[in-house]
Short mmCIF file of C-alpha atoms in Angstrom, two decimals:
data_model
loop_
_atom_site.label_atom_id
_atom_site.label_comp_id
_atom_site.label_asym_id
_atom_site.label_seq_id
_atom_site.Cartn_x
_atom_site.Cartn_y
_atom_site.Cartn_z
CA PHE A 29 117.26 76.06 133.37
CA GLU A 30 119.11 75.61 136.60
CA PHE A 31 118.55 72.34 138.44
CA THR A 32 118.55 72.30 142.21
CA PRO A 33 117.97 69.15 144.28
CA LYS A 34 115.61 71.05 146.58
CA GLU A 35 112.94 73.60 145.85
CA THR A 36 112.88 75.84 148.89
CA SER A 37 112.39 79.54 149.48
CA SER A 38 116.07 79.99 150.31
CA VAL A 39 117.12 78.30 147.04
CA VAL A 40 114.65 80.41 145.05
CA ARG A 41 115.83 83.58 146.83
CA ALA A 42 119.48 82.82 146.04
CA MET A 43 118.68 81.91 142.44
CA PHE A 44 116.91 85.19 141.73
CA GLN A 45 118.94 87.53 143.94
CA GLY A 46 119.57 90.74 142.03
CA PHE A 47 117.03 89.93 139.29
CA GLY A 48 114.69 92.81 138.61
CA GLY A 49 112.64 91.74 135.58
CA TYR A 50 109.36 89.94 135.07
CA LEU A 51 109.16 86.45 136.55
CA GLN A 52 106.31 84.14 135.59
CA ALA A 53 105.54 81.68 138.34
CA ASP A 54 102.77 79.36 139.42
CA ALA A 55 102.00 80.88 142.88
CA LYS A 56 103.82 78.09 144.66
CA SER A 57 104.65 79.19 148.19
CA VAL A 58 108.44 78.93 147.62
CA TYR A 59 108.17 82.02 145.39
CA ASP A 60 106.55 84.12 148.12
CA VAL A 61 110.02 85.08 149.33
CA LEU A 62 110.45 87.00 146.05
CA PHE A 63 107.07 88.67 145.84
CA ARG A 64 105.78 88.77 149.43
CA PRO A 65 108.81 88.36 151.67
CA PRO A 66 108.01 87.62 155.32
CA ASP A 67 110.94 89.85 156.17
CA PRO A 68 111.34 92.84 153.84
CA SER A 69 114.88 93.31 155.18
CA LEU A 70 115.86 90.33 153.01
CA PHE A 71 116.14 92.86 150.20
CA ASP A 72 118.42 95.87 150.16
CA ASP A 73 116.58 99.08 149.36
CA ASP A 74 118.49 99.47 146.11
CA GLU A 75 118.33 95.80 145.10
CA PRO A 76 116.08 95.07 142.13
CA ARG A 77 113.18 92.73 142.78
CA PRO A 78 111.28 90.52 140.36
CA THR A 79 107.81 91.47 139.19
CA GLU A 80 105.35 88.60 139.49
CA VAL A 81 103.50 87.41 136.39
CA ALA A 82 100.87 84.73 137.02
CA CYS A 83 100.30 81.69 134.86
CA TRP A 84 96.78 81.53 133.44
CA ALA A 85 97.24 77.84 132.64
CA HIS A 86 97.59 77.10 136.34
CA SER A 87 94.38 78.98 137.00
CA ARG A 88 92.63 77.14 134.18
CA ARG A 89 93.88 73.80 135.52
CA LYS A 90 92.29 74.50 138.90
CA PHE A 91 88.91 75.09 137.24
CA TRP A 92 89.40 71.97 135.13
CA GLU A 93 89.95 69.94 138.32
CA ALA A 94 86.76 71.42 139.77
CA ALA A 95 84.85 70.53 136.59
CA LEU A 96 86.19 66.96 136.74
CA ALA A 97 84.89 66.82 140.29
CA LYS A 98 81.48 67.60 138.77
CA GLN A 99 81.31 71.09 140.21
CA LYS A 100 79.16 72.67 137.54
CA PRO A 101 80.03 76.31 138.41
CA ALA A 102 83.55 75.59 137.09
CA CYS A 103 82.29 75.44 133.50
CA GLU A 104 81.68 79.16 133.04
CA PRO A 105 85.19 80.17 134.16
CA LEU A 106 86.65 77.59 131.78
CA LEU A 107 84.71 79.11 128.88
CA ARG A 108 85.77 82.62 129.84
CA ILE A 109 89.43 81.62 130.16
CA HIS A 110 89.21 79.84 126.80
CA LYS A 111 88.04 83.10 125.20
CA ILE A 112 90.95 84.96 126.80
CA PHE A 113 93.48 82.42 125.49
CA GLU A 114 91.86 82.40 122.05
CA LEU A 115 91.83 86.19 121.71
CA ASP A 116 95.40 86.48 122.98
CA ALA A 117 96.58 83.92 120.42
CA GLN A 118 94.95 85.99 117.65
CA ILE A 119 96.50 89.20 118.98
CA ARG A 120 99.98 87.70 119.26
CA GLN A 121 100.01 86.14 115.79
CA GLY A 122 102.58 87.99 113.71
CA ASN A 123 102.51 91.19 115.77
CA PRO A 124 105.47 92.89 117.44
CA PRO A 125 105.34 93.38 121.24
CA SER A 126 104.31 97.05 121.00
CA LYS A 127 101.26 96.17 118.88
CA ILE A 128 100.45 93.16 121.11
CA LYS A 129 100.40 95.43 124.14
CA ALA A 130 98.14 97.97 122.41
CA LEU A 131 95.70 95.32 121.16
CA ARG A 132 95.65 93.60 124.55
CA GLN A 133 94.82 96.90 126.25
CA GLN A 134 92.07 97.61 123.76
CA GLN A 135 90.51 94.17 123.26
CA LEU A 136 91.67 91.80 125.98
CA SER A 137 91.89 93.96 129.10
CA PRO A 138 88.08 94.31 129.42
CA LEU A 139 87.63 90.51 129.22
CA VAL A 140 90.37 89.89 131.77
CA HIS A 141 88.94 92.39 134.27
CA GLU A 142 85.40 91.11 133.76
CA PHE A 143 86.63 87.59 134.43
CA LEU A 144 88.52 88.61 137.57
CA ASP A 145 85.50 90.56 138.87
CA PHE A 146 83.33 87.51 138.17
CA ALA A 147 85.85 85.27 139.98
CA ALA A 148 85.94 87.59 143.01
CA ALA A 149 82.13 87.58 143.26
CA ALA A 150 81.98 83.80 142.82
CA TYR A 151 84.66 83.32 145.46
CA GLU A 152 82.52 85.21 147.96
CA THR A 153 79.73 82.68 147.44
CA CYS A 154 81.93 79.60 147.86
CA LYS A 155 84.76 80.64 150.18
CA ALA A 156 83.15 78.96 153.20
CA GLN A 157 83.03 75.62 151.36
CA ARG A 158 85.92 73.24 151.02
CA GLY A 159 86.89 71.93 147.64
CA SER A 160 88.44 72.55 144.28
CA LEU A 161 86.00 75.30 143.27
CA ARG A 162 86.98 77.45 146.25
CA THR A 163 90.63 76.75 145.44
CA ALA A 164 90.19 77.80 141.81
CA PHE A 165 88.36 81.03 142.55
CA GLY A 166 90.66 81.76 145.49
CA TYR A 167 93.69 81.47 143.21
CA CYS A 168 92.22 84.16 140.94
CA VAL A 169 91.44 86.45 143.87
CA ARG A 170 94.90 86.10 145.43
CA GLN A 171 96.71 86.36 142.08
CA ARG A 172 94.59 89.16 140.58
CA VAL A 173 97.40 91.68 140.09
CA ALA A 174 99.85 89.07 138.80
CA MET A 175 97.17 87.71 136.44
CA THR A 176 96.81 91.13 134.79
CA ARG A 177 100.54 91.73 134.52
CA PHE A 178 100.81 90.22 131.01
CA LEU A 179 98.77 93.21 129.79
CA GLU A 180 101.69 95.53 130.64
CA ASP A 181 104.19 94.14 128.16
CA GLY A 182 103.61 92.54 124.78
CA ARG A 183 106.54 90.18 125.34
CA LEU A 184 104.81 88.47 128.28
CA ARG A 185 102.76 85.33 127.83
CA LEU A 186 99.52 84.24 129.45
CA ASP A 187 101.16 81.05 130.65
CA ASN A 188 104.50 79.44 131.27
CA ASN A 189 103.57 76.25 129.37
CA PRO A 190 106.41 76.54 126.82
CA SER A 191 109.04 76.64 129.56
CA GLU A 192 107.41 73.80 131.48
CA SER A 193 107.13 71.76 128.30
CA ALA A 194 110.80 72.37 127.58
CA LEU A 195 111.69 70.87 130.94
#
């Protein structure tokens, strides 16, 4: 943990300069400089860059907020995400990263892709409306690649809750 008095793109860029591993983040705009830089010249061609891993808990929270706002279509995504978390917990229990990756590819990947396809279709039906449901589905659409990244490596988690809890 490295405390900084300000959370800005320039601080984030300086903090992670030269880092080339996986970085789990919550899609906050200050991280865009790492994953979607407005000016690609910010990075040297040979400089490593972080690989974005999305936080499924942040996605789930957005659907929870929509459900609290009595937007009934938020219930199905919550159930689907619950199944993903539940299955991942079973897969991770007592298994080494190589086995976690293999089991995720076999058992979890289909559920994840079905959910993201469902979210993309649902977003198309609500993207013209304002509100938390559009925000929740939009998050999934914009973060699709980063939300599947945990399937690539058995060491990666679905969420960054443990690190946030530690703070």
